[in-house]
PDB file of C-alpha atoms in Angstrom:
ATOM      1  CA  UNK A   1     -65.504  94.628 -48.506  1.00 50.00           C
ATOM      2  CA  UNK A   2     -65.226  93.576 -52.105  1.00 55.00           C
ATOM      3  CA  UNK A   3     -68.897  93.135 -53.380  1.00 54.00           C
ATOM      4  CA  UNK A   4     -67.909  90.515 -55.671  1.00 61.00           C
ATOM      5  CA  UNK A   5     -66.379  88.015 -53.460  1.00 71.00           C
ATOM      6  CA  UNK A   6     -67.569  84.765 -52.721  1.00 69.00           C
ATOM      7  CA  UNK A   7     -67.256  85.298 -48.914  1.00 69.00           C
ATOM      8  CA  UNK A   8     -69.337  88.168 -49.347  1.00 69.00           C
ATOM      9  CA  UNK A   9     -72.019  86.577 -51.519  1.00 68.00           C
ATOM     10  CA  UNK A  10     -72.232  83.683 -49.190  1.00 68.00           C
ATOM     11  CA  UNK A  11     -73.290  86.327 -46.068  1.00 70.00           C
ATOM     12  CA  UNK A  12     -75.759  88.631 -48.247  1.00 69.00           C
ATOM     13  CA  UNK A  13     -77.559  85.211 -49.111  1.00 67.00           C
ATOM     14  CA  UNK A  14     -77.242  83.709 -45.437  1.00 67.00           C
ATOM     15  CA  UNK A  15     -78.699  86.573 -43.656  1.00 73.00           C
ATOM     16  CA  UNK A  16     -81.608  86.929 -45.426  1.00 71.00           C
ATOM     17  CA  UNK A  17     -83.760  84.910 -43.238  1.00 76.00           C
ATOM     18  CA  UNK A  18     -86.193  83.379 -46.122  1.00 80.00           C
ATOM     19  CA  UNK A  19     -83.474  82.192 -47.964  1.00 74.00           C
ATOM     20  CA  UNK A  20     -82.573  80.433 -44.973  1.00 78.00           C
ATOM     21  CA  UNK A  21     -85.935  79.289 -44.560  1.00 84.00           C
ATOM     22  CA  UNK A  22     -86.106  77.675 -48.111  1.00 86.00           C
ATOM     23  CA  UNK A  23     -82.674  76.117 -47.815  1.00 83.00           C
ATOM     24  CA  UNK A  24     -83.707  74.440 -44.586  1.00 87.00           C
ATOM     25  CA  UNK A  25     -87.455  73.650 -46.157  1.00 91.00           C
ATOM     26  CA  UNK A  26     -85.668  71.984 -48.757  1.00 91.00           C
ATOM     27  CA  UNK A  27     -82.773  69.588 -46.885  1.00 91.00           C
ATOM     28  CA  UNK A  28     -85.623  68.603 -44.728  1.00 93.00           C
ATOM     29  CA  UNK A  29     -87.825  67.740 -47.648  1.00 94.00           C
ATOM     30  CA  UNK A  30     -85.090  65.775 -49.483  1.00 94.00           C
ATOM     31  CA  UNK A  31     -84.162  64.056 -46.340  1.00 94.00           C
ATOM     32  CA  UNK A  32     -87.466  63.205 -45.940  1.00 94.00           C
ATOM     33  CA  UNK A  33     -88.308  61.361 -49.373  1.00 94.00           C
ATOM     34  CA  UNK A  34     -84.641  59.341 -49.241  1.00 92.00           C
ATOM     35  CA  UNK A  35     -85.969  58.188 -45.661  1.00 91.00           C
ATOM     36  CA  UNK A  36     -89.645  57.010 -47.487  1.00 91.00           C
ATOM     37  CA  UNK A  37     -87.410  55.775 -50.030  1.00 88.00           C
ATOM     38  CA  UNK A  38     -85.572  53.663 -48.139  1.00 84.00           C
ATOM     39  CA  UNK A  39     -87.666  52.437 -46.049  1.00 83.00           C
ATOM     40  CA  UNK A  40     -89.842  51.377 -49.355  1.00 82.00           C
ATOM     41  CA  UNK A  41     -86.865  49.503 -50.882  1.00 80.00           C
ATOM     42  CA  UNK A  42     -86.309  47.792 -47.508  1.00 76.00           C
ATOM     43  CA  UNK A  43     -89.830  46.387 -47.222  1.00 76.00           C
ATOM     44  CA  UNK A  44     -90.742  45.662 -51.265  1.00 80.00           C
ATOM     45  CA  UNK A  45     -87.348  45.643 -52.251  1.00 83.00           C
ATOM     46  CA  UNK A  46     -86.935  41.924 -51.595  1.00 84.00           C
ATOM     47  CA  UNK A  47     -90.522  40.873 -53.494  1.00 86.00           C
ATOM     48  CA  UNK A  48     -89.159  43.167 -56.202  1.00 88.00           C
ATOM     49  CA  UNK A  49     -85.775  42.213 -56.349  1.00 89.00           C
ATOM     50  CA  UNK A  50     -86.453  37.871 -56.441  1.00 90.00           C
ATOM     51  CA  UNK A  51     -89.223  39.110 -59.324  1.00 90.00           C
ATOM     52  CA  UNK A  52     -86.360  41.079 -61.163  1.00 91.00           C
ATOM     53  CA  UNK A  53     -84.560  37.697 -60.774  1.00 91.00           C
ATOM     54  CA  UNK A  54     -87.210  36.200 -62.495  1.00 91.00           C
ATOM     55  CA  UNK A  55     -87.299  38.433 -65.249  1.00 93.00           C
ATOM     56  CA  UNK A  56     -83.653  37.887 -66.167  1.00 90.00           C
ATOM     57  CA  UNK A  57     -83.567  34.628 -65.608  1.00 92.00           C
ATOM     58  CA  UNK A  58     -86.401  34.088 -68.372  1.00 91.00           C
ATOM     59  CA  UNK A  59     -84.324  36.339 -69.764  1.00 91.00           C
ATOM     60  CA  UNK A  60     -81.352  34.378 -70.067  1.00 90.00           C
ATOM     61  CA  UNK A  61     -83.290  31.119 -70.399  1.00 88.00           C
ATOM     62  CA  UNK A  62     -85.267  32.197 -72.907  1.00 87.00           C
ATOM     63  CA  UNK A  63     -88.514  31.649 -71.953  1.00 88.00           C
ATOM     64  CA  UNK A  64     -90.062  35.017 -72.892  1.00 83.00           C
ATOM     65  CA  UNK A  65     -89.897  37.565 -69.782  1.00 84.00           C
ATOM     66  CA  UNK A  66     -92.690  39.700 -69.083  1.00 86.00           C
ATOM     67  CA  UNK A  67     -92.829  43.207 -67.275  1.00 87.00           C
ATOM     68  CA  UNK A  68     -95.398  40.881 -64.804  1.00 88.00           C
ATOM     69  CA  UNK A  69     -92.393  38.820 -63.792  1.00 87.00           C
ATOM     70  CA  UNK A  70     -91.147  42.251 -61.794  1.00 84.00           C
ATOM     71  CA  UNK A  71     -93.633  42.194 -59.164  1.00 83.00           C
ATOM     72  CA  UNK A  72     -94.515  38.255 -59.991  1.00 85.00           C
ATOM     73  CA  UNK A  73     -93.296  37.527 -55.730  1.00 85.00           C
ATOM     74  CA  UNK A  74     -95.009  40.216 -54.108  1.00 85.00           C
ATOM     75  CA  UNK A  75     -97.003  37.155 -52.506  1.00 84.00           C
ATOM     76  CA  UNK A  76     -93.790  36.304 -50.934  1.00 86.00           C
ATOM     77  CA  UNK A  77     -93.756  39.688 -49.799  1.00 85.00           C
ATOM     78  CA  UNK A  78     -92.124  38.358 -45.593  1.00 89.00           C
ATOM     79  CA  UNK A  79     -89.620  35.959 -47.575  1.00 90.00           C
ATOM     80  CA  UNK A  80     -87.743  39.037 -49.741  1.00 89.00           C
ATOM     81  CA  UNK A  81     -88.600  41.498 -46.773  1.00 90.00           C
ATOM     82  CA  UNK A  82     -86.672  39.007 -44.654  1.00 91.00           C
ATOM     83  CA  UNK A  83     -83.565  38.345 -47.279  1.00 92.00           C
ATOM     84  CA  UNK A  84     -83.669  41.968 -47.329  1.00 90.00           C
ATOM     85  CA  UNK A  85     -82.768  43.039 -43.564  1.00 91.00           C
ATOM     86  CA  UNK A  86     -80.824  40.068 -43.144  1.00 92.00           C
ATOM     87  CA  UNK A  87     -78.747  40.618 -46.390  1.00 91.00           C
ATOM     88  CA  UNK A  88     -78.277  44.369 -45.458  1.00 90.00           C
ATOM     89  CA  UNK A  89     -77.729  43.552 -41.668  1.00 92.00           C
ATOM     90  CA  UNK A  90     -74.638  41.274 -42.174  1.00 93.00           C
ATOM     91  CA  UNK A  91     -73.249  43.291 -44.081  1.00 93.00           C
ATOM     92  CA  UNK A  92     -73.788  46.168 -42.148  1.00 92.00           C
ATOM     93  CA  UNK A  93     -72.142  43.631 -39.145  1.00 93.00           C
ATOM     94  CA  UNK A  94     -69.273  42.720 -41.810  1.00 93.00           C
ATOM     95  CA  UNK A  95     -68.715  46.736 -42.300  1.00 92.00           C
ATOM     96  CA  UNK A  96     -68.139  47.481 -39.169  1.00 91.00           C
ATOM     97  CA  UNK A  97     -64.822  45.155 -39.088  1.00 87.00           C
ATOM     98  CA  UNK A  98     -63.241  47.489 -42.045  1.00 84.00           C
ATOM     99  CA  UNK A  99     -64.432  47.941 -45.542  1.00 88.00           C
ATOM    100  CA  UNK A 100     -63.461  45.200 -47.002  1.00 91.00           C
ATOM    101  CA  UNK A 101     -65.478  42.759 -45.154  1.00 91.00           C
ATOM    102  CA  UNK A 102     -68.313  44.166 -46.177  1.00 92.00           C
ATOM    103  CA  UNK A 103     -67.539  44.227 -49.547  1.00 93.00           C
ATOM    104  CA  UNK A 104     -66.740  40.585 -49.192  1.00 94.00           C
ATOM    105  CA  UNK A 105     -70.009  39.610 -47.357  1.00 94.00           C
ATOM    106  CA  UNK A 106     -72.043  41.588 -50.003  1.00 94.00           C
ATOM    107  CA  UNK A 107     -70.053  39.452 -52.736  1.00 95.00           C
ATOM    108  CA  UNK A 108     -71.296  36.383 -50.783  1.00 95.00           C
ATOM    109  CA  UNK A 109     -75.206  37.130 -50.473  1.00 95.00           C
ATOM    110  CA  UNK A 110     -75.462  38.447 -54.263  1.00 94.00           C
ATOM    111  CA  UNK A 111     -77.105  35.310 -55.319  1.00 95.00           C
ATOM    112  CA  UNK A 112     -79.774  35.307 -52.741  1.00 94.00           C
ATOM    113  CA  UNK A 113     -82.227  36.374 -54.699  1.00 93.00           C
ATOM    114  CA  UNK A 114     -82.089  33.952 -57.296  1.00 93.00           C
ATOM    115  CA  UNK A 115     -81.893  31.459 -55.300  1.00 94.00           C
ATOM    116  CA  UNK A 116     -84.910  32.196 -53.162  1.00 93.00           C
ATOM    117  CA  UNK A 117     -87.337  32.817 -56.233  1.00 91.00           C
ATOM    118  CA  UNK A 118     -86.075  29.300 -57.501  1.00 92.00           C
ATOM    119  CA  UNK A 119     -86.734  27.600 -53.982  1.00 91.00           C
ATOM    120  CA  UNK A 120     -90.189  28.783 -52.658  1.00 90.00           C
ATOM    121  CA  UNK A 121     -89.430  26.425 -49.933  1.00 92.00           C
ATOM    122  CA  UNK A 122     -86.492  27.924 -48.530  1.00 92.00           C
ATOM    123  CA  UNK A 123     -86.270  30.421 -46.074  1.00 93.00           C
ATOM    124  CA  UNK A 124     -84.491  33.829 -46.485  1.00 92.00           C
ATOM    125  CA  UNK A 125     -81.952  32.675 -43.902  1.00 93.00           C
ATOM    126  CA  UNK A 126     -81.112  29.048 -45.852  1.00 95.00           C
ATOM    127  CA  UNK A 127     -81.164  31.375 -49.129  1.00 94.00           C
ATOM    128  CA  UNK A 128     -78.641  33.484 -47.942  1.00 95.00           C
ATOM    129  CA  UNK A 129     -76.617  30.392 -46.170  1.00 95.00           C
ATOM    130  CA  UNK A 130     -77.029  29.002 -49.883  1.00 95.00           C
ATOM    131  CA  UNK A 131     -75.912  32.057 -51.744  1.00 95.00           C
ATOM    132  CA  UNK A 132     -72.860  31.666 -49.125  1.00 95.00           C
ATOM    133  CA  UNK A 133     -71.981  28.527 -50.212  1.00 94.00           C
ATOM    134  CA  UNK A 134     -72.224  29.093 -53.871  1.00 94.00           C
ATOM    135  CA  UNK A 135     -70.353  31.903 -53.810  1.00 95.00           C
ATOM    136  CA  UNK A 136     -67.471  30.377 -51.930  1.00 94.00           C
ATOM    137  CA  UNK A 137     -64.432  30.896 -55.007  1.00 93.00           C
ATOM    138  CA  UNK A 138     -66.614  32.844 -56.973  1.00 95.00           C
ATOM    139  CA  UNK A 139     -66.329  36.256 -55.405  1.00 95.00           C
ATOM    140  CA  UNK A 140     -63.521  37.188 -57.353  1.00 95.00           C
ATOM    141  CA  UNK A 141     -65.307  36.044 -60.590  1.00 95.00           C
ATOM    142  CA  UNK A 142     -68.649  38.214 -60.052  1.00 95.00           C
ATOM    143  CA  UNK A 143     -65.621  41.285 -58.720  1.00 95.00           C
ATOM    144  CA  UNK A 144     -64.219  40.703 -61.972  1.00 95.00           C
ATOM    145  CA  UNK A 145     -67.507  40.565 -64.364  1.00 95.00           C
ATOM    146  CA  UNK A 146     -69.150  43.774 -62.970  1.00 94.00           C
ATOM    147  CA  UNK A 147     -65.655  45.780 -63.290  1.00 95.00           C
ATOM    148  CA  UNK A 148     -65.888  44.898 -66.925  1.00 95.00           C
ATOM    149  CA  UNK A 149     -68.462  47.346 -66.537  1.00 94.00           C
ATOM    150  CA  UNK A 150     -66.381  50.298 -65.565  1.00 94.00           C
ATOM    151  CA  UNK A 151     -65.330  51.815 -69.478  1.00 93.00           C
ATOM    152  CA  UNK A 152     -69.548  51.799 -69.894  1.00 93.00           C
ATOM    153  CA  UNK A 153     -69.882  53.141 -66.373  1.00 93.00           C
ATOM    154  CA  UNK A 154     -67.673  56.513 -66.643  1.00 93.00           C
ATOM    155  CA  UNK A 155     -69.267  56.956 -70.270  1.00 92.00           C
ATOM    156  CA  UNK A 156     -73.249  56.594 -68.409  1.00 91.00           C
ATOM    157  CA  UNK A 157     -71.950  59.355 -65.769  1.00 90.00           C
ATOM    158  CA  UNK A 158     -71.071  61.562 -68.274  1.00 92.00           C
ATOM    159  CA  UNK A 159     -74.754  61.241 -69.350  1.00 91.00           C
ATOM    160  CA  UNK A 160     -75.515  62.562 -65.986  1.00 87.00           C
ATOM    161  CA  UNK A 161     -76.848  58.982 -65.569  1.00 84.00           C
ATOM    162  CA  UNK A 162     -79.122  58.517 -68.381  1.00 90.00           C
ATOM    163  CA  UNK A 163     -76.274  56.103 -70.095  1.00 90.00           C
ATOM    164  CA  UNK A 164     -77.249  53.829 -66.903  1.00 91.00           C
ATOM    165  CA  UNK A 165     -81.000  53.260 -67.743  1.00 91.00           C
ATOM    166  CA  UNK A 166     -79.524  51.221 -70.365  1.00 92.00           C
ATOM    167  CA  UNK A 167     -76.276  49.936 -69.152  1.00 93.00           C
ATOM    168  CA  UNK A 168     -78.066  48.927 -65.518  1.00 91.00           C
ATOM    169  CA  UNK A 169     -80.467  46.018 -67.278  1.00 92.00           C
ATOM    170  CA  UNK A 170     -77.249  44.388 -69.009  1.00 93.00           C
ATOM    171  CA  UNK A 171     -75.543  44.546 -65.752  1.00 94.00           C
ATOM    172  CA  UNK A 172     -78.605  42.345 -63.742  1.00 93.00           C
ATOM    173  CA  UNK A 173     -78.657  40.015 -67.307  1.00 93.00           C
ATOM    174  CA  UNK A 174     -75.309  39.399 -66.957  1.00 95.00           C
ATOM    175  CA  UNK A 175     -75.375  38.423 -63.201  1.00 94.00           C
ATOM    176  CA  UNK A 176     -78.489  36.124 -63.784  1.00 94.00           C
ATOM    177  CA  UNK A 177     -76.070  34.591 -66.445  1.00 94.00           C
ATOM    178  CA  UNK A 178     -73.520  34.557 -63.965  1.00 96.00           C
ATOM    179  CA  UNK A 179     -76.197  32.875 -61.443  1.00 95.00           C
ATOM    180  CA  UNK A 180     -76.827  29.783 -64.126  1.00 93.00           C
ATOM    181  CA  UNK A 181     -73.508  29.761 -65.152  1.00 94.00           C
ATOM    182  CA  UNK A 182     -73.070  28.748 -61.315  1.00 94.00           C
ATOM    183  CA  UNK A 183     -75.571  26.628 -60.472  1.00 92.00           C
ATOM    184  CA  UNK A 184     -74.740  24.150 -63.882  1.00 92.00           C
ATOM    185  CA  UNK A 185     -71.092  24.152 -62.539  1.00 92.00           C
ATOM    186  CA  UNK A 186     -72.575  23.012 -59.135  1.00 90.00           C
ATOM    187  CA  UNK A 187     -74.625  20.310 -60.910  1.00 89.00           C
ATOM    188  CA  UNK A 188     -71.784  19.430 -62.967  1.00 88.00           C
ATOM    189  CA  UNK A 189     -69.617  18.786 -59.789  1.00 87.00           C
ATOM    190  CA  UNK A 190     -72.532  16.835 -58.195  1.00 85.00           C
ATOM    191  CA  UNK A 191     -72.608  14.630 -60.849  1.00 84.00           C
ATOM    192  CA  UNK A 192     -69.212  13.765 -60.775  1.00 77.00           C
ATOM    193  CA  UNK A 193     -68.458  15.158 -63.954  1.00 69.00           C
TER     194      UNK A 193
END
């Protein structure tokens, strides 16, 4: 056999048992932390995603954020654990119709967050029946505003992702814009206006 082809490579490195060893060490290992890691985000990821709510909408308010605003809700720690599953089960639910669905659904619970940091007294299931009901006509509007982002997207990837430590806060700052923008147009139909 020709000792520089790739077949050839590929069975002088997969026979040697250690390097087998190592290869398998190491999918296990990263398999491993992206379970922890998910199962993290599922149970703080709602406390920190309501305070990273809060942060842009001081933000966009401006009434001074603070890094403290990002873990501000950990004492509603159930609530966002709650939005969380729920959020990621319906659209899980919505997936397994087609694609598209899901896309849809996750369109529709977007502003769950927001809307459960504003409404302490709301439960993650009337937050996300909110978020519904605000979103109802808007989907295509939100669809629309984070494609903008695509041009500054490609470039960040190109950075090997480093671009997106800076593109990624604009992006949540302009849906807690979008989020106001909603809820005056809301108050602005209740009124009559």
């Amino acid at each position: 056999p020709d000792p520089l082809s790739f077949q050839h490579t590929v069975d002088s490195i997969t026979s040697d048992p250690s390097v087998t060893a190592f290869l398998f060490a190491a999918l296990a290992m990263v398999s491993i932390i992206a379970i922890v890691y998910l199962i993290i985000m599922l149970v703080v990821g709602g406390a920190v995603s309501m305070g990273y709510a809060k942060f842009n909408l001081n933000l966009i308010n401006k009434t001074g954020p603070d890094i403290k605003d990002l873990f501000s809700e950990m004492g509603r720690f159930k609530a966002g654990f709650v939005m969380q599953f729920l959020r990621g089960l319906y659209i899980l639910l919505w997936s397994f119709l087609l694609v598209i669905p899901g896309i849809i659904a996750s369109y529709s619970y977007k502003m769950a967050p927001y809307i459960l940091m504003e409404n302490p007294d709301m439960t993650a299931s009337q937050a996300i029946t909110a978020s519904k009901q605000l979103m109802k006509g808007n989907k295509w509007r939100l669809f629309c505003l984070e494609f903008s982002f695509i041009g500054w997207s490609l470039l960040s990837a190109i950075t090997l992702g480093i671009g997106m430590l800076f593109l990624r806060p604009y992006m949540e700052a302009a849906g807690a814009a979008f989020y106001r923008e909603l809820k005056w147009e809301e108050k602005k139909a209740q009124a009559g206006m």
